[in-house]
Short mmCIF file of C-alpha atoms in Angstrom, two decimals:
data_model
loop_
_atom_site.label_atom_id
_atom_site.label_comp_id
_atom_site.label_asym_id
_atom_site.label_seq_id
_atom_site.Cartn_x
_atom_site.Cartn_y
_atom_site.Cartn_z
CA MET A 1 -49.50 22.32 -19.48
CA THR A 2 -50.89 23.55 -16.17
CA PHE A 3 -54.12 24.64 -14.62
CA TYR A 4 -54.46 27.74 -12.53
CA ASP A 5 -51.96 28.37 -9.70
CA GLY A 6 -49.35 26.30 -11.49
CA ILE A 7 -50.95 22.87 -10.70
CA TYR A 8 -49.95 20.17 -13.10
CA PRO A 9 -52.99 17.94 -14.10
CA PHE A 10 -51.00 14.76 -14.46
CA TYR A 11 -49.24 14.87 -11.05
CA PRO A 12 -50.52 14.59 -7.50
CA LEU A 13 -52.05 17.72 -6.05
CA GLN A 14 -49.96 19.83 -3.70
CA ARG A 15 -50.50 18.57 -0.13
CA SER A 16 -51.47 20.86 2.69
CA SER A 17 -49.14 21.28 5.68
CA PHE A 18 -49.31 18.75 8.50
CA ILE A 19 -51.27 20.18 11.50
CA ILE A 20 -52.21 17.31 13.79
CA ASP A 21 -52.47 13.54 13.59
CA ILE A 22 -56.06 12.45 12.87
CA SER A 23 -55.89 9.60 15.44
CA LEU A 24 -54.78 11.99 18.14
CA LEU A 25 -57.54 14.46 17.19
CA VAL A 26 -60.17 11.65 17.51
CA VAL A 27 -58.86 10.79 20.99
CA ILE A 28 -59.06 14.45 22.10
CA LEU A 29 -62.58 14.81 20.79
CA VAL A 30 -63.87 11.58 22.39
CA PHE A 31 -62.49 12.47 25.81
CA SER A 32 -63.65 16.07 25.48
CA VAL A 33 -67.25 14.81 24.88
CA LEU A 34 -66.91 12.51 27.93
CA ALA A 35 -65.66 15.41 30.06
CA VAL A 36 -68.52 17.67 29.04
CA SER A 37 -71.04 14.93 29.62
CA PHE A 38 -69.84 14.16 33.21
CA LEU A 39 -69.54 17.82 34.04
CA LEU A 40 -73.20 18.35 33.05
CA ILE A 41 -74.43 16.01 35.78
CA LEU A 42 -72.42 17.77 38.51
CA PRO A 43 -75.31 20.20 39.40
CA GLY A 44 -77.31 17.15 40.45
CA ILE A 45 -74.78 16.34 43.18
CA ARG A 46 -75.56 18.26 46.41
CA GLY A 47 -73.23 19.66 49.01
CA LYS A 48 -69.50 19.62 49.28
CA SER A 49 -69.14 16.33 47.39
CA ARG A 50 -69.74 18.22 44.18
CA LEU A 51 -66.23 19.69 44.21
CA PHE A 52 -64.76 16.30 45.08
CA TRP A 53 -66.53 14.66 42.13
CA MET A 54 -65.42 17.40 39.80
CA PHE A 55 -61.84 16.90 40.77
CA ARG A 56 -62.20 13.16 40.53
CA ILE A 57 -63.73 13.33 36.97
CA ILE A 58 -61.16 15.77 35.63
CA THR A 59 -58.19 13.82 37.05
CA SER A 60 -59.45 10.49 35.83
CA LEU A 61 -60.19 11.73 32.30
CA PHE A 62 -56.75 13.47 32.19
CA ILE A 63 -55.08 10.14 32.97
CA GLY A 64 -57.23 8.35 30.35
CA ILE A 65 -56.49 10.81 27.54
CA VAL A 66 -52.80 10.76 28.32
CA LEU A 67 -52.62 6.99 28.22
CA VAL A 68 -54.39 6.77 24.88
CA GLY A 69 -52.99 9.93 23.26
CA LEU A 70 -49.33 9.13 23.91
CA ASN A 71 -49.62 6.24 21.52
CA PHE A 72 -50.17 8.67 18.65
CA THR A 73 -47.85 11.57 19.57
CA GLY A 74 -44.52 12.00 17.74
CA ASP A 75 -42.42 13.78 20.31
CA TRP A 76 -41.14 11.10 22.71
CA ALA A 77 -37.65 12.08 21.61
CA GLU A 78 -36.61 15.02 19.50
CA ALA A 79 -33.55 16.65 17.97
CA ARG A 80 -33.29 19.91 16.01
CA VAL A 81 -30.41 21.67 14.34
CA LYS A 82 -30.10 24.80 12.16
CA ALA A 83 -27.58 24.54 9.41
CA ASN A 84 -26.62 25.39 5.85
CA THR A 85 -27.07 22.24 3.84
CA SER A 86 -27.40 21.05 0.29
CA TYR A 87 -31.06 20.97 -0.86
CA LYS A 88 -31.34 18.29 -3.49
CA SER A 89 -29.24 15.81 -5.38
CA PHE A 90 -27.42 16.88 -8.56
CA SER A 91 -27.74 20.50 -7.52
CA ASN A 92 -25.21 22.90 -5.94
CA ALA A 93 -27.97 24.88 -4.20
CA VAL A 94 -27.42 25.44 -0.44
CA VAL A 95 -30.23 26.50 1.83
CA SER A 96 -30.51 27.68 5.44
CA ALA A 97 -32.98 25.49 7.27
CA GLU A 98 -33.87 23.83 10.53
CA VAL A 99 -33.84 20.01 10.37
CA GLY A 100 -35.77 18.10 13.04
CA LEU A 101 -36.08 14.45 14.01
CA HIS A 102 -39.21 13.52 16.01
CA VAL A 103 -39.50 10.03 17.40
CA GLY A 104 -42.85 8.49 18.38
CA LEU A 105 -44.09 5.08 19.26
CA TYR A 106 -45.59 4.58 15.71
CA GLY A 107 -42.58 5.81 13.69
CA ILE A 108 -40.54 9.01 13.05
CA ASN A 109 -41.26 12.43 11.66
CA ILE A 110 -38.52 14.26 9.78
CA THR A 111 -39.09 18.01 9.30
CA LEU A 112 -37.27 20.53 7.13
CA ARG A 113 -38.18 24.24 7.38
CA GLY A 114 -36.24 26.95 5.65
CA HIS A 115 -35.15 30.23 7.20
CA PRO A 116 -36.77 31.98 5.50
CA VAL A 117 -39.36 29.53 4.19
CA SER A 118 -39.12 30.74 0.61
CA GLN A 119 -35.64 30.15 -0.95
CA ILE A 120 -34.41 29.43 -4.37
CA ASN A 121 -37.94 29.97 -5.74
CA GLU A 122 -39.38 27.11 -3.58
CA THR A 123 -41.24 26.83 -0.36
CA ILE A 124 -39.19 24.74 1.97
CA ASP A 125 -41.54 23.34 4.56
CA TYR A 126 -41.62 19.50 4.89
CA ASN A 127 -42.95 17.04 7.45
CA GLU A 128 -42.50 13.46 6.33
CA ILE A 129 -43.79 10.44 8.35
CA PHE A 130 -42.14 7.04 8.31
CA ARG A 131 -44.14 4.45 10.14
CA TRP A 132 -42.96 1.21 11.79
CA SER A 133 -46.07 -0.55 10.51
CA ALA A 134 -44.78 -0.42 6.95
CA ASP A 135 -41.53 -1.54 5.51
CA MET A 136 -38.97 1.19 6.09
CA ASP A 137 -36.91 0.30 3.01
CA ASP A 138 -39.98 0.65 0.83
CA GLN A 139 -40.80 4.02 2.35
CA TYR A 140 -37.22 5.17 1.80
CA THR A 141 -37.34 4.04 -1.83
CA ASN A 142 -40.66 6.00 -2.25
CA ALA A 143 -39.02 9.08 -0.76
CA LEU A 144 -36.12 8.75 -3.21
CA GLU A 145 -38.59 8.48 -6.19
CA ARG A 146 -40.49 11.55 -4.99
CA GLY A 147 -37.20 13.54 -4.86
CA LEU A 148 -37.41 14.68 -1.25
CA PRO A 149 -34.62 17.01 -0.05
CA ASN A 150 -31.23 15.55 0.92
CA PRO A 151 -31.51 16.16 4.71
CA ILE A 152 -34.75 14.14 4.87
CA LEU A 153 -33.32 11.29 2.78
CA TYR A 154 -30.08 11.32 4.89
CA ILE A 155 -31.87 10.81 8.19
CA ALA A 156 -34.38 8.37 6.73
CA GLU A 157 -31.51 6.22 5.37
CA LYS A 158 -30.19 5.80 8.93
CA PHE A 159 -33.37 3.85 9.77
CA THR A 160 -33.25 1.36 6.85
CA ARG A 161 -32.24 -2.29 7.21
CA ASN A 162 -29.02 -1.77 5.31
CA SER A 163 -27.79 1.11 7.42
CA ALA A 164 -24.70 0.42 9.62
CA CYS A 165 -26.36 2.22 12.58
CA GLY A 166 -29.10 -0.42 12.90
CA LEU A 167 -31.50 2.09 14.39
CA ILE A 168 -34.60 0.56 12.85
CA TYR A 169 -34.51 -2.53 15.02
CA GLN A 170 -34.10 -0.88 18.42
CA TYR A 171 -36.39 1.97 17.75
CA ARG A 172 -39.20 -0.09 16.23
CA TYR A 173 -39.30 -2.73 18.92
CA SER A 174 -38.85 -0.15 21.72
CA GLY A 175 -41.85 1.80 20.39
CA ARG A 176 -43.97 -1.37 20.13
CA PHE A 177 -43.24 -2.59 23.71
CA ALA A 178 -43.82 0.90 25.05
CA SER A 179 -47.18 1.14 23.23
CA ALA A 180 -48.25 -2.27 24.52
CA ASN A 181 -47.52 -1.30 28.14
CA LEU A 182 -49.50 1.96 27.70
CA TRP A 183 -52.50 0.11 26.43
CA THR A 184 -52.23 -2.30 29.34
CA ALA A 185 -52.05 0.69 31.64
CA PHE A 186 -55.24 2.06 30.01
CA PHE A 187 -57.16 -1.11 30.69
CA CYS A 188 -55.91 -1.02 34.35
CA TRP A 189 -57.19 2.51 34.55
CA LEU A 190 -60.66 1.36 33.31
CA VAL A 191 -60.72 -1.44 35.95
CA ALA A 192 -59.70 1.06 38.66
CA ASN A 193 -62.52 3.43 37.74
CA ILE A 194 -65.00 0.53 37.93
CA LEU A 195 -63.73 -0.46 41.38
CA PHE A 196 -63.96 3.14 42.54
CA SER A 197 -67.75 2.96 42.05
CA MET A 198 -67.97 -0.21 44.17
CA PRO A 199 -67.35 -0.67 47.90
CA VAL A 200 -63.86 -2.00 47.31
CA ILE A 201 -61.88 1.29 47.46
CA ILE A 202 -58.62 -0.31 48.52
CA TYR A 203 -58.57 -2.59 45.42
CA ALA A 204 -59.13 0.45 43.23
CA GLY A 205 -56.07 1.94 44.82
CA TYR A 206 -54.14 -1.14 44.04
CA MET A 207 -55.18 -0.97 40.38
CA MET A 208 -53.98 2.66 40.22
CA ILE A 209 -50.61 1.52 41.47
CA VAL A 210 -50.59 -1.24 38.78
CA THR A 211 -51.47 1.45 36.26
CA ALA A 212 -48.50 3.54 37.32
CA ALA A 213 -46.26 0.43 37.14
CA PHE A 214 -47.16 -0.25 33.49
CA ILE A 215 -46.54 3.43 32.61
CA PHE A 216 -43.08 3.09 34.09
CA PHE A 217 -42.58 -0.13 32.17
CA SER A 218 -43.44 1.80 28.95
CA LEU A 219 -40.84 4.49 29.81
CA ALA A 220 -38.25 1.78 30.50
CA SER A 221 -39.09 0.11 27.11
CA PHE A 222 -38.71 3.33 25.20
CA SER A 223 -35.47 4.19 26.96
CA THR A 224 -33.82 1.15 25.42
CA ILE A 225 -33.37 3.17 22.20
CA TYR A 226 -30.27 4.52 23.79
CA ASN A 227 -28.77 0.95 24.08
CA THR A 228 -27.73 1.21 20.37
CA ALA A 229 -24.30 2.28 19.39
CA PRO A 230 -23.86 6.04 19.10
CA CYS A 231 -24.91 7.17 15.69
CA ASP A 232 -24.80 10.98 15.21
CA PHE A 233 -26.78 12.76 12.48
CA THR A 234 -24.59 15.25 10.62
CA ILE A 235 -26.27 18.09 8.73
CA GLY A 236 -23.83 20.45 7.06
CA ALA A 237 -21.21 21.24 9.62
CA ASP A 238 -23.39 20.42 12.68
CA SER A 239 -24.44 17.12 14.31
CA PHE A 240 -27.21 16.17 16.72
CA ARG A 241 -28.74 13.22 18.65
CA ALA A 242 -32.20 12.70 19.83
CA SER A 243 -33.08 13.27 23.47
CA TYR A 244 -36.27 12.78 25.63
CA SER A 245 -39.06 15.25 24.80
CA HIS A 246 -42.53 16.30 25.92
CA SER A 247 -44.45 13.00 25.61
CA PHE A 248 -41.83 11.15 27.63
CA TRP A 249 -41.92 13.63 30.54
CA LEU A 250 -45.72 13.81 30.38
CA ALA A 251 -45.89 10.01 30.69
CA LEU A 252 -43.45 10.14 33.71
CA ALA A 253 -45.61 12.82 35.42
CA THR A 254 -48.77 10.80 34.80
CA GLY A 255 -47.19 7.65 36.19
CA LEU A 256 -46.20 9.55 39.35
CA LEU A 257 -49.72 10.94 39.62
CA CYS A 258 -51.21 7.48 39.40
CA ALA A 259 -48.75 6.14 41.98
CA VAL A 260 -49.57 8.99 44.43
CA ILE A 261 -53.33 8.54 44.02
CA GLY A 262 -53.08 4.82 44.40
CA LEU A 263 -50.95 5.02 47.58
CA MET A 264 -53.17 7.67 49.10
CA VAL A 265 -56.35 5.64 48.45
CA VAL A 266 -54.82 2.48 49.89
CA LEU A 267 -53.52 4.26 52.98
CA LEU A 268 -56.73 6.17 53.71
CA GLY A 269 -58.84 3.11 52.85
CA CYS A 270 -56.95 1.10 55.49
CA LEU A 271 -57.23 3.84 58.15
CA PHE A 272 -60.74 5.20 57.38
CA PRO A 273 -62.62 2.59 55.42
CA ALA A 274 -66.14 3.86 56.20
CA LYS A 275 -65.40 7.51 55.37
CA MET A 276 -63.68 6.48 52.17
CA ARG A 277 -66.67 4.45 51.00
CA GLU A 278 -68.94 7.46 51.85
CA ALA A 279 -66.74 9.86 49.93
CA PHE A 280 -66.66 7.76 46.78
CA SER A 281 -70.43 7.00 46.80
CA VAL A 282 -72.84 9.11 44.77
CA GLY A 283 -75.17 11.07 47.05
CA ALA A 284 -75.58 14.06 49.22
CA ASP A 285 -73.74 14.99 52.38
CA SER A 286 -74.76 13.38 55.68
CA GLU A 287 -76.36 16.59 56.88
CA ASP A 288 -78.42 16.80 53.65
CA GLU A 289 -79.64 13.20 54.08
CA GLU A 290 -81.12 13.79 57.48
CA CYS A 291 -84.84 13.60 57.45
CA ARG A 292 -86.34 16.80 58.94
CA THR A 293 -90.06 16.98 59.89
CA GLY A 294 -91.97 20.06 60.77
CA GLU A 295 -95.35 20.64 62.32
CA GLY A 296 -98.17 18.37 61.18
CA TYR A 297 -101.84 17.83 61.77
CA LEU A 298 -103.45 14.58 62.88
CA ASN A 299 -106.94 13.47 61.76
CA LYS A 300 -108.68 12.36 65.01
CA GLY A 301 -111.05 10.22 62.97
CA PHE A 302 -108.27 7.65 62.66
CA LEU A 303 -108.09 7.27 66.45
CA GLU A 304 -111.78 6.35 66.91
CA GLY A 305 -112.08 2.90 68.33
CA VAL A 306 -108.55 2.79 69.58
#
């Protein structure tokens, strides 16, 4: 018994394809609103300082969105392979597909996409999430009960507690420590922005250096996943191992940016403290602040009796 489009009434509805993580989407929207709000006040800043403040706002918000968003991305490390592999258990069907492993700080994503997508009368397009916050063995058991394809089950089994590879322990704790360091860097970034609005520019530079240090600590924490014994993933006749991906290199670039900004602020703050305080203060340029008076008229009645 089915309804229209072959949907069975007594089974879960067909899920839509994964597009973007909701938490990451919320982060992007919040920082986008902040960016628009700050940019709207730029016309009220006169003179050349307007460009400086625009650069400062954009750079600061970029660092903030990276520090928060990287906690929810799933591409700190990635691996992909195209192979001919068995599709499901108790079946001789072989499909041509791309299998991907995407490692994030919150867990892993395992993808399976057929080439072409439609094969053996099915649409082969999977993106399964396994989170560190839940028990991995329970998630793997649930995947078995749902009858997920063999390549997804094979990779997920490598991260269970009973696996000889022992990947779950190193990957989970590495992700948690990296996430904790990123959140600490975010709070250091908040303190640095507060100090930038006060006449203590040098200390703001110090806090940017501390922010960079915690970003590097998060990178070092995540890199410990490679301390585990080599455990290759074999799909069909091909094998692969995960390597650093976009989020890792973005975090590294952001850490270098924070370090450069912090060092420049400290150096210029020591050499030109007055000019640095003037540059980071809200107001017009010096030439705009000069009070200019034109011709005036004096009422002689005020001078009577003087």
